[in-house]
PDB file of C-alpha atoms in Angstrom:
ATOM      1  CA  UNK A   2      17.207 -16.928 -57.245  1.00 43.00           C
ATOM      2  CA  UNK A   3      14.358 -18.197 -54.880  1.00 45.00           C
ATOM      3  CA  UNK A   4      15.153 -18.019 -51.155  1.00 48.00           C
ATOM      4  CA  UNK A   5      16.434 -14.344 -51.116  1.00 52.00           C
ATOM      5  CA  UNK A   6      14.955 -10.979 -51.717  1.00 48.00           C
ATOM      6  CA  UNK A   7      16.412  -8.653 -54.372  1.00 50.00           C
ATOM      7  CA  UNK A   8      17.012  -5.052 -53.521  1.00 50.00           C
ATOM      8  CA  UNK A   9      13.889  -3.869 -54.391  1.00 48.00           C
ATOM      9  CA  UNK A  10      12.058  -6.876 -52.767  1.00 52.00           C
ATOM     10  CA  UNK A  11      13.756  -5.785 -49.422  1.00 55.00           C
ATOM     11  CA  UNK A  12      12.428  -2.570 -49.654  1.00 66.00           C
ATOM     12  CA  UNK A  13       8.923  -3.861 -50.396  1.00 76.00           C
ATOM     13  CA  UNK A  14       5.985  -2.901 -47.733  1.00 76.00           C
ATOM     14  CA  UNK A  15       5.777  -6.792 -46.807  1.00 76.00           C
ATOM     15  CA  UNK A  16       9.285  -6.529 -45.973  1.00 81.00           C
ATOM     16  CA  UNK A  17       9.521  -3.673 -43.581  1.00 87.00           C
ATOM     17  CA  UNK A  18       6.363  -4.624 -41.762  1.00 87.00           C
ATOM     18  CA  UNK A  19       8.116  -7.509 -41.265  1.00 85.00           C
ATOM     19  CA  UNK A  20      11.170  -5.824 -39.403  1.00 86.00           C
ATOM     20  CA  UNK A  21       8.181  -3.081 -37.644  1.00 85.00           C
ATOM     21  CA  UNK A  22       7.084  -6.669 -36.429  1.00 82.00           C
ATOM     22  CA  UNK A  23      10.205  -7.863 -34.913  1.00 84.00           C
ATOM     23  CA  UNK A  24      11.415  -4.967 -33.680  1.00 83.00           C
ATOM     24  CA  UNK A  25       8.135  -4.466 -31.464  1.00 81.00           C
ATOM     25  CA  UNK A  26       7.827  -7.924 -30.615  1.00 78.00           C
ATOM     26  CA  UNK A  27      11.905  -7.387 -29.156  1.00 79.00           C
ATOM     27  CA  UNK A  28      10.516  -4.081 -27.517  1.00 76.00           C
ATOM     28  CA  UNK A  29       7.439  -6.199 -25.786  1.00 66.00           C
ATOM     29  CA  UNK A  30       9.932  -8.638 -24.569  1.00 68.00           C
ATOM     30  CA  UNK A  31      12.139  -5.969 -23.067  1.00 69.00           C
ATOM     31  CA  UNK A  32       9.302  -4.823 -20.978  1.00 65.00           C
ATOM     32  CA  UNK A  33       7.607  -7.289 -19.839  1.00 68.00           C
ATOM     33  CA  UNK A  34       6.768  -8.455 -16.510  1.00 67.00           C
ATOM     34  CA  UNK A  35       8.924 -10.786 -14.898  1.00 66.00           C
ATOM     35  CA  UNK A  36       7.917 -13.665 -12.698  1.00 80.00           C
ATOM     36  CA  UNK A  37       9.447 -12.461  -9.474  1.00 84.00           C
ATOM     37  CA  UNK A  38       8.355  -8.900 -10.177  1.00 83.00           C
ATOM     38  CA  UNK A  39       4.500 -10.971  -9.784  1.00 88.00           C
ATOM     39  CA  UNK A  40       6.211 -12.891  -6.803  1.00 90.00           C
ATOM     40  CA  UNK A  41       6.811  -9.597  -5.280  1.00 89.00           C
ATOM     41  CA  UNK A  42       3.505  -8.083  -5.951  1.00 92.00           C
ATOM     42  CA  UNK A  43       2.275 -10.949  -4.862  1.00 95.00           C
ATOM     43  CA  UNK A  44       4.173 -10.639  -1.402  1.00 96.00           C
ATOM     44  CA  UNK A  45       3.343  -7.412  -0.526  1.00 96.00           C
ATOM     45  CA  UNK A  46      -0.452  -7.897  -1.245  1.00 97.00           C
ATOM     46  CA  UNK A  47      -0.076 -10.692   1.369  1.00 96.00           C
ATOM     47  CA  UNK A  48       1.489  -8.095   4.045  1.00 96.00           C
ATOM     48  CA  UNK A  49      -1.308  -5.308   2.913  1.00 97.00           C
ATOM     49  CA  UNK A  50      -3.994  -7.787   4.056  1.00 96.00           C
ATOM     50  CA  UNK A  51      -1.870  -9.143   6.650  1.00 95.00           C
ATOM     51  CA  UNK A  52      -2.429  -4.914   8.249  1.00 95.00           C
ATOM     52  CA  UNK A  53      -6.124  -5.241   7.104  1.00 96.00           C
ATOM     53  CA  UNK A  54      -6.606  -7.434   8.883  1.00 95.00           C
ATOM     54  CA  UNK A  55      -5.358  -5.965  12.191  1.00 94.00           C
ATOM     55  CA  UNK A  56      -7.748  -3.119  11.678  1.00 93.00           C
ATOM     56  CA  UNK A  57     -10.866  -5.801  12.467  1.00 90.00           C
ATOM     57  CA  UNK A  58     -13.608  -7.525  10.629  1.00 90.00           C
ATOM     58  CA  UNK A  59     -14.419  -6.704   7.047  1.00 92.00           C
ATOM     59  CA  UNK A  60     -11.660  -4.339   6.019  1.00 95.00           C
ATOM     60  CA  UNK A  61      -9.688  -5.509   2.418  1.00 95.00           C
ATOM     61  CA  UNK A  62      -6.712  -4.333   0.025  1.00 96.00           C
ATOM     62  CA  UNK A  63      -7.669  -4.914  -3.405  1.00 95.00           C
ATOM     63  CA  UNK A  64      -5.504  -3.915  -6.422  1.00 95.00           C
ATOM     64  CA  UNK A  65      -6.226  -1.795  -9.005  1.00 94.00           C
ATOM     65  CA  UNK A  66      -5.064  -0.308 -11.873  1.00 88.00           C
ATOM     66  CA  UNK A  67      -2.280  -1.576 -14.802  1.00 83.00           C
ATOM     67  CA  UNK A  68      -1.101  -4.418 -12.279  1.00 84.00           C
ATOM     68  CA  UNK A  69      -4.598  -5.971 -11.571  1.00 83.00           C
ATOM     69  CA  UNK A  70      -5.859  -5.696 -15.049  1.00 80.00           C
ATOM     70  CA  UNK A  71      -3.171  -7.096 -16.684  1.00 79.00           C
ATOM     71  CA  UNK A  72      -1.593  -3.941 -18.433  1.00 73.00           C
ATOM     72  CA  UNK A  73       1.295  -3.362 -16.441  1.00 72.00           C
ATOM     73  CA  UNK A  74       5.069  -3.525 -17.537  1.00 78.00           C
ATOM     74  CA  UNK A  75       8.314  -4.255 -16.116  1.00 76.00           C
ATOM     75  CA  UNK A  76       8.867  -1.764 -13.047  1.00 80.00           C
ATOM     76  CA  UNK A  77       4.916  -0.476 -13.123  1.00 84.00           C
ATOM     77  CA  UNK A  78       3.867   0.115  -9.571  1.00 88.00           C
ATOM     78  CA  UNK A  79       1.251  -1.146  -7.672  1.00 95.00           C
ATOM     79  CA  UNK A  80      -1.932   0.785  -6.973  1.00 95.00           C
ATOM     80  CA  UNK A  81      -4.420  -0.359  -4.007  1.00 97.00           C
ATOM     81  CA  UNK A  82      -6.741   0.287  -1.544  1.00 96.00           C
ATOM     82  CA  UNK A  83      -7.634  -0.281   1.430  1.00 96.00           C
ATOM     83  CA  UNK A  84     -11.531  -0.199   2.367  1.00 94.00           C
ATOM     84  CA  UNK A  85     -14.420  -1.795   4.681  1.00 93.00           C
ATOM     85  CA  UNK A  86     -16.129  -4.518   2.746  1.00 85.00           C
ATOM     86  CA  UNK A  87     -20.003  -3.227   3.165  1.00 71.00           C
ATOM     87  CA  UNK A  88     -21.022  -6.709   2.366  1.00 66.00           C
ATOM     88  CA  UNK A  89     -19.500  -8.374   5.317  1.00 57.00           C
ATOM     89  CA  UNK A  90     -21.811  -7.946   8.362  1.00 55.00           C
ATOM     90  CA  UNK A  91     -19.421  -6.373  11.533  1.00 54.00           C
ATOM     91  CA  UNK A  92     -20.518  -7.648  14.383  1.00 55.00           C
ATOM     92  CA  UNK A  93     -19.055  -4.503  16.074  1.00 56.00           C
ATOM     93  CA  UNK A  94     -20.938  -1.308  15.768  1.00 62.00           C
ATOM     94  CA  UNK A  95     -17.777   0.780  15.702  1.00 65.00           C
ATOM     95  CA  UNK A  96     -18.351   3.707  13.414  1.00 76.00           C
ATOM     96  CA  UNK A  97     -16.277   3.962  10.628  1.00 83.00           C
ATOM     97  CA  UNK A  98     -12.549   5.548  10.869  1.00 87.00           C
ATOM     98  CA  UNK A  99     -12.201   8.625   8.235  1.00 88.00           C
ATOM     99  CA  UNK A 100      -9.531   7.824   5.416  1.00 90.00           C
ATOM    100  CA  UNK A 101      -7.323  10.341   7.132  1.00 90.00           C
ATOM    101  CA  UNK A 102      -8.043   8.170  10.172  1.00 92.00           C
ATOM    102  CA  UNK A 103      -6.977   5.117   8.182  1.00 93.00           C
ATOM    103  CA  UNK A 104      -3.978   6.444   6.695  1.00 94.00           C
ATOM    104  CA  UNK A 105      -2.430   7.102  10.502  1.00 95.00           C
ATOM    105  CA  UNK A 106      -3.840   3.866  11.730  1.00 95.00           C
ATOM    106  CA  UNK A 107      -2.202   2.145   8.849  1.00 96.00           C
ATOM    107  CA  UNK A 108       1.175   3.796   9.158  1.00 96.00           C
ATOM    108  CA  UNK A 109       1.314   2.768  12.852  1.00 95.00           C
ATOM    109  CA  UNK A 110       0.993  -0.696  11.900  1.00 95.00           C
ATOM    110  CA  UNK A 111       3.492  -0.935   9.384  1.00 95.00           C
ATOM    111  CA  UNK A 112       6.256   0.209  11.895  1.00 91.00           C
ATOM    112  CA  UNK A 113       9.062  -2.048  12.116  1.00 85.00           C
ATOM    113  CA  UNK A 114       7.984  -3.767   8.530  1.00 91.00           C
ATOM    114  CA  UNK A 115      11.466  -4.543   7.255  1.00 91.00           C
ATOM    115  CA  UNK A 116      10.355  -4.947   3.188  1.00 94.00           C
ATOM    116  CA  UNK A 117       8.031  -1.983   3.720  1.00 96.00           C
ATOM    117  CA  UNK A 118       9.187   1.598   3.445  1.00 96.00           C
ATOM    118  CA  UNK A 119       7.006   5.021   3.628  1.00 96.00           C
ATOM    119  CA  UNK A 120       8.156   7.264   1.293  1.00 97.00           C
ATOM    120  CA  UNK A 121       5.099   9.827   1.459  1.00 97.00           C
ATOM    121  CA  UNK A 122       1.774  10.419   3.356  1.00 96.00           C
ATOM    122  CA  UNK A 123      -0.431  12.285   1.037  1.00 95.00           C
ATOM    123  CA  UNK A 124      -2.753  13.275   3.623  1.00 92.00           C
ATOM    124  CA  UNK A 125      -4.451  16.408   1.744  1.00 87.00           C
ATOM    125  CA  UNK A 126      -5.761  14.750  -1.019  1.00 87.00           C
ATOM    126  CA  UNK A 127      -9.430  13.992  -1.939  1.00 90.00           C
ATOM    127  CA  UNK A 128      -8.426  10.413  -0.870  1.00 93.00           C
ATOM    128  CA  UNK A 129      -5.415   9.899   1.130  1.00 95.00           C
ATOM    129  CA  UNK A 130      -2.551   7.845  -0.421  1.00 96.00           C
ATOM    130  CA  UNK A 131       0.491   5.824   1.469  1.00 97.00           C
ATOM    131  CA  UNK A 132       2.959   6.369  -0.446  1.00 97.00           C
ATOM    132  CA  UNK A 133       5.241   3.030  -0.311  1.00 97.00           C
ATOM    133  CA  UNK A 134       8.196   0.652  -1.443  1.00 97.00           C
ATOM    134  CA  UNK A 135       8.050  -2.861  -0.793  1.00 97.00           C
ATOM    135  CA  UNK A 136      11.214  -4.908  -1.068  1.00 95.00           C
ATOM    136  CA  UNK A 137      13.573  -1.824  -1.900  1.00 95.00           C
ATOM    137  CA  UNK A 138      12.229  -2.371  -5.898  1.00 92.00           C
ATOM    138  CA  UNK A 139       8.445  -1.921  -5.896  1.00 94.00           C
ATOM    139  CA  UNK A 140       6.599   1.422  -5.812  1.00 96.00           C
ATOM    140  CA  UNK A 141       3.239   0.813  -3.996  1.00 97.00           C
ATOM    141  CA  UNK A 142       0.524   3.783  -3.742  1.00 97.00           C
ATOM    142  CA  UNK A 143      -2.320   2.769  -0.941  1.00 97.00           C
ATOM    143  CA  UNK A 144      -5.289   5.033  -1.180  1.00 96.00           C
ATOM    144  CA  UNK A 145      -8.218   4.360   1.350  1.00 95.00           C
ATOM    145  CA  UNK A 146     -12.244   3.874   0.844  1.00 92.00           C
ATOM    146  CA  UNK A 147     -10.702   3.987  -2.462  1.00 90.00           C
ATOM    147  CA  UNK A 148     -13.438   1.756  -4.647  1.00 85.00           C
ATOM    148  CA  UNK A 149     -14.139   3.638  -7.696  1.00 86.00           C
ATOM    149  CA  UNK A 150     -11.532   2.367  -9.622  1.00 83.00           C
ATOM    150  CA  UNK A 151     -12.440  -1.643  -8.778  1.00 77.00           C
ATOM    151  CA  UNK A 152     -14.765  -1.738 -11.417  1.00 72.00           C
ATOM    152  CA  UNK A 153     -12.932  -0.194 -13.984  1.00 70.00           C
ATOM    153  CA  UNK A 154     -10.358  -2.252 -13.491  1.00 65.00           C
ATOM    154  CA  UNK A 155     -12.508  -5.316 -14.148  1.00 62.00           C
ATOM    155  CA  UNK A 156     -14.384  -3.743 -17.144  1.00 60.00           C
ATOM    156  CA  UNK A 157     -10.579  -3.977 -18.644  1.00 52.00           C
ATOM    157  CA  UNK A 158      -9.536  -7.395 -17.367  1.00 52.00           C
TER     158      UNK A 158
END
């Protein structure tokens, strides 16, 4: 009878790629990214400049990683850094805070940040990383003079 598949026509390679197929494509849709999970990410990228921006001329938080290149899933975290823009002319001839100088500078400012919680200062690393959650949901790691990974991060956009 046309329309449905004998036994051994169920069992036939077309057929279970075509259940492989749906089954992935229902796995995809379990884990992907939601729009308020981007709201949020969105949000707390806004407060990360927001304390940039308090630390003078020049300084940035740019995104890396699964969330900026377009990679992440539901409940992947947020990886950034915080660094001084070299290409921005400071009119202040300041020298340059150490990361580790950064990282307590930082943690100062975010005092009394009601959506922002430290969870761990990971001071004795190569690069220093804030540990953070934003919103009670959203794992954020904040590393500092952190700009390897920017490029990267396009090359897979």
């Amino acid at each position: 009878m046309r329309g449905q598949m004998s036994g051994e026509q169920a069992d036939s390679p077309l057929a279970s790629w075509a259940e492989l197929d749906k089954g992935v494509r229902r796995k995809l849709a379990q884990t992907a990214v939601l729009q308020e999970d981007i709201s949020l990410v969105k949000s707390c990228l806004f407060e990360l400049k927001q304390i940039a921006s308090y630390l003078g001329q020049g300084w940035a938080v740019r995104p890396f990683g699964s969330i900026a290149n377009g990679f992440a899933k539901r409940g992947s975290d947020l990886d950034a850094t915080l660094f001084k823009d070299h290409s921005f002319q400071a009119a202040d001839g300041d020298p340059e805070p150490s990361s580790s100088e950064l990282l307590e500078r930082v943690v100062a400012l975010l005092q009394g940040k009601a959506d922002i919680e430290i969870v761990e200062e990971v001071k004795g690393a190569r690069i220093p990383i804030l540990r953070m959650k934003y919103g009670g949901v959203l794992d954020v790691d904040l590393s500092f003079q952190n700009t390897e990974p920017l490029p990267n991060t396009q090359l897979l956009r």
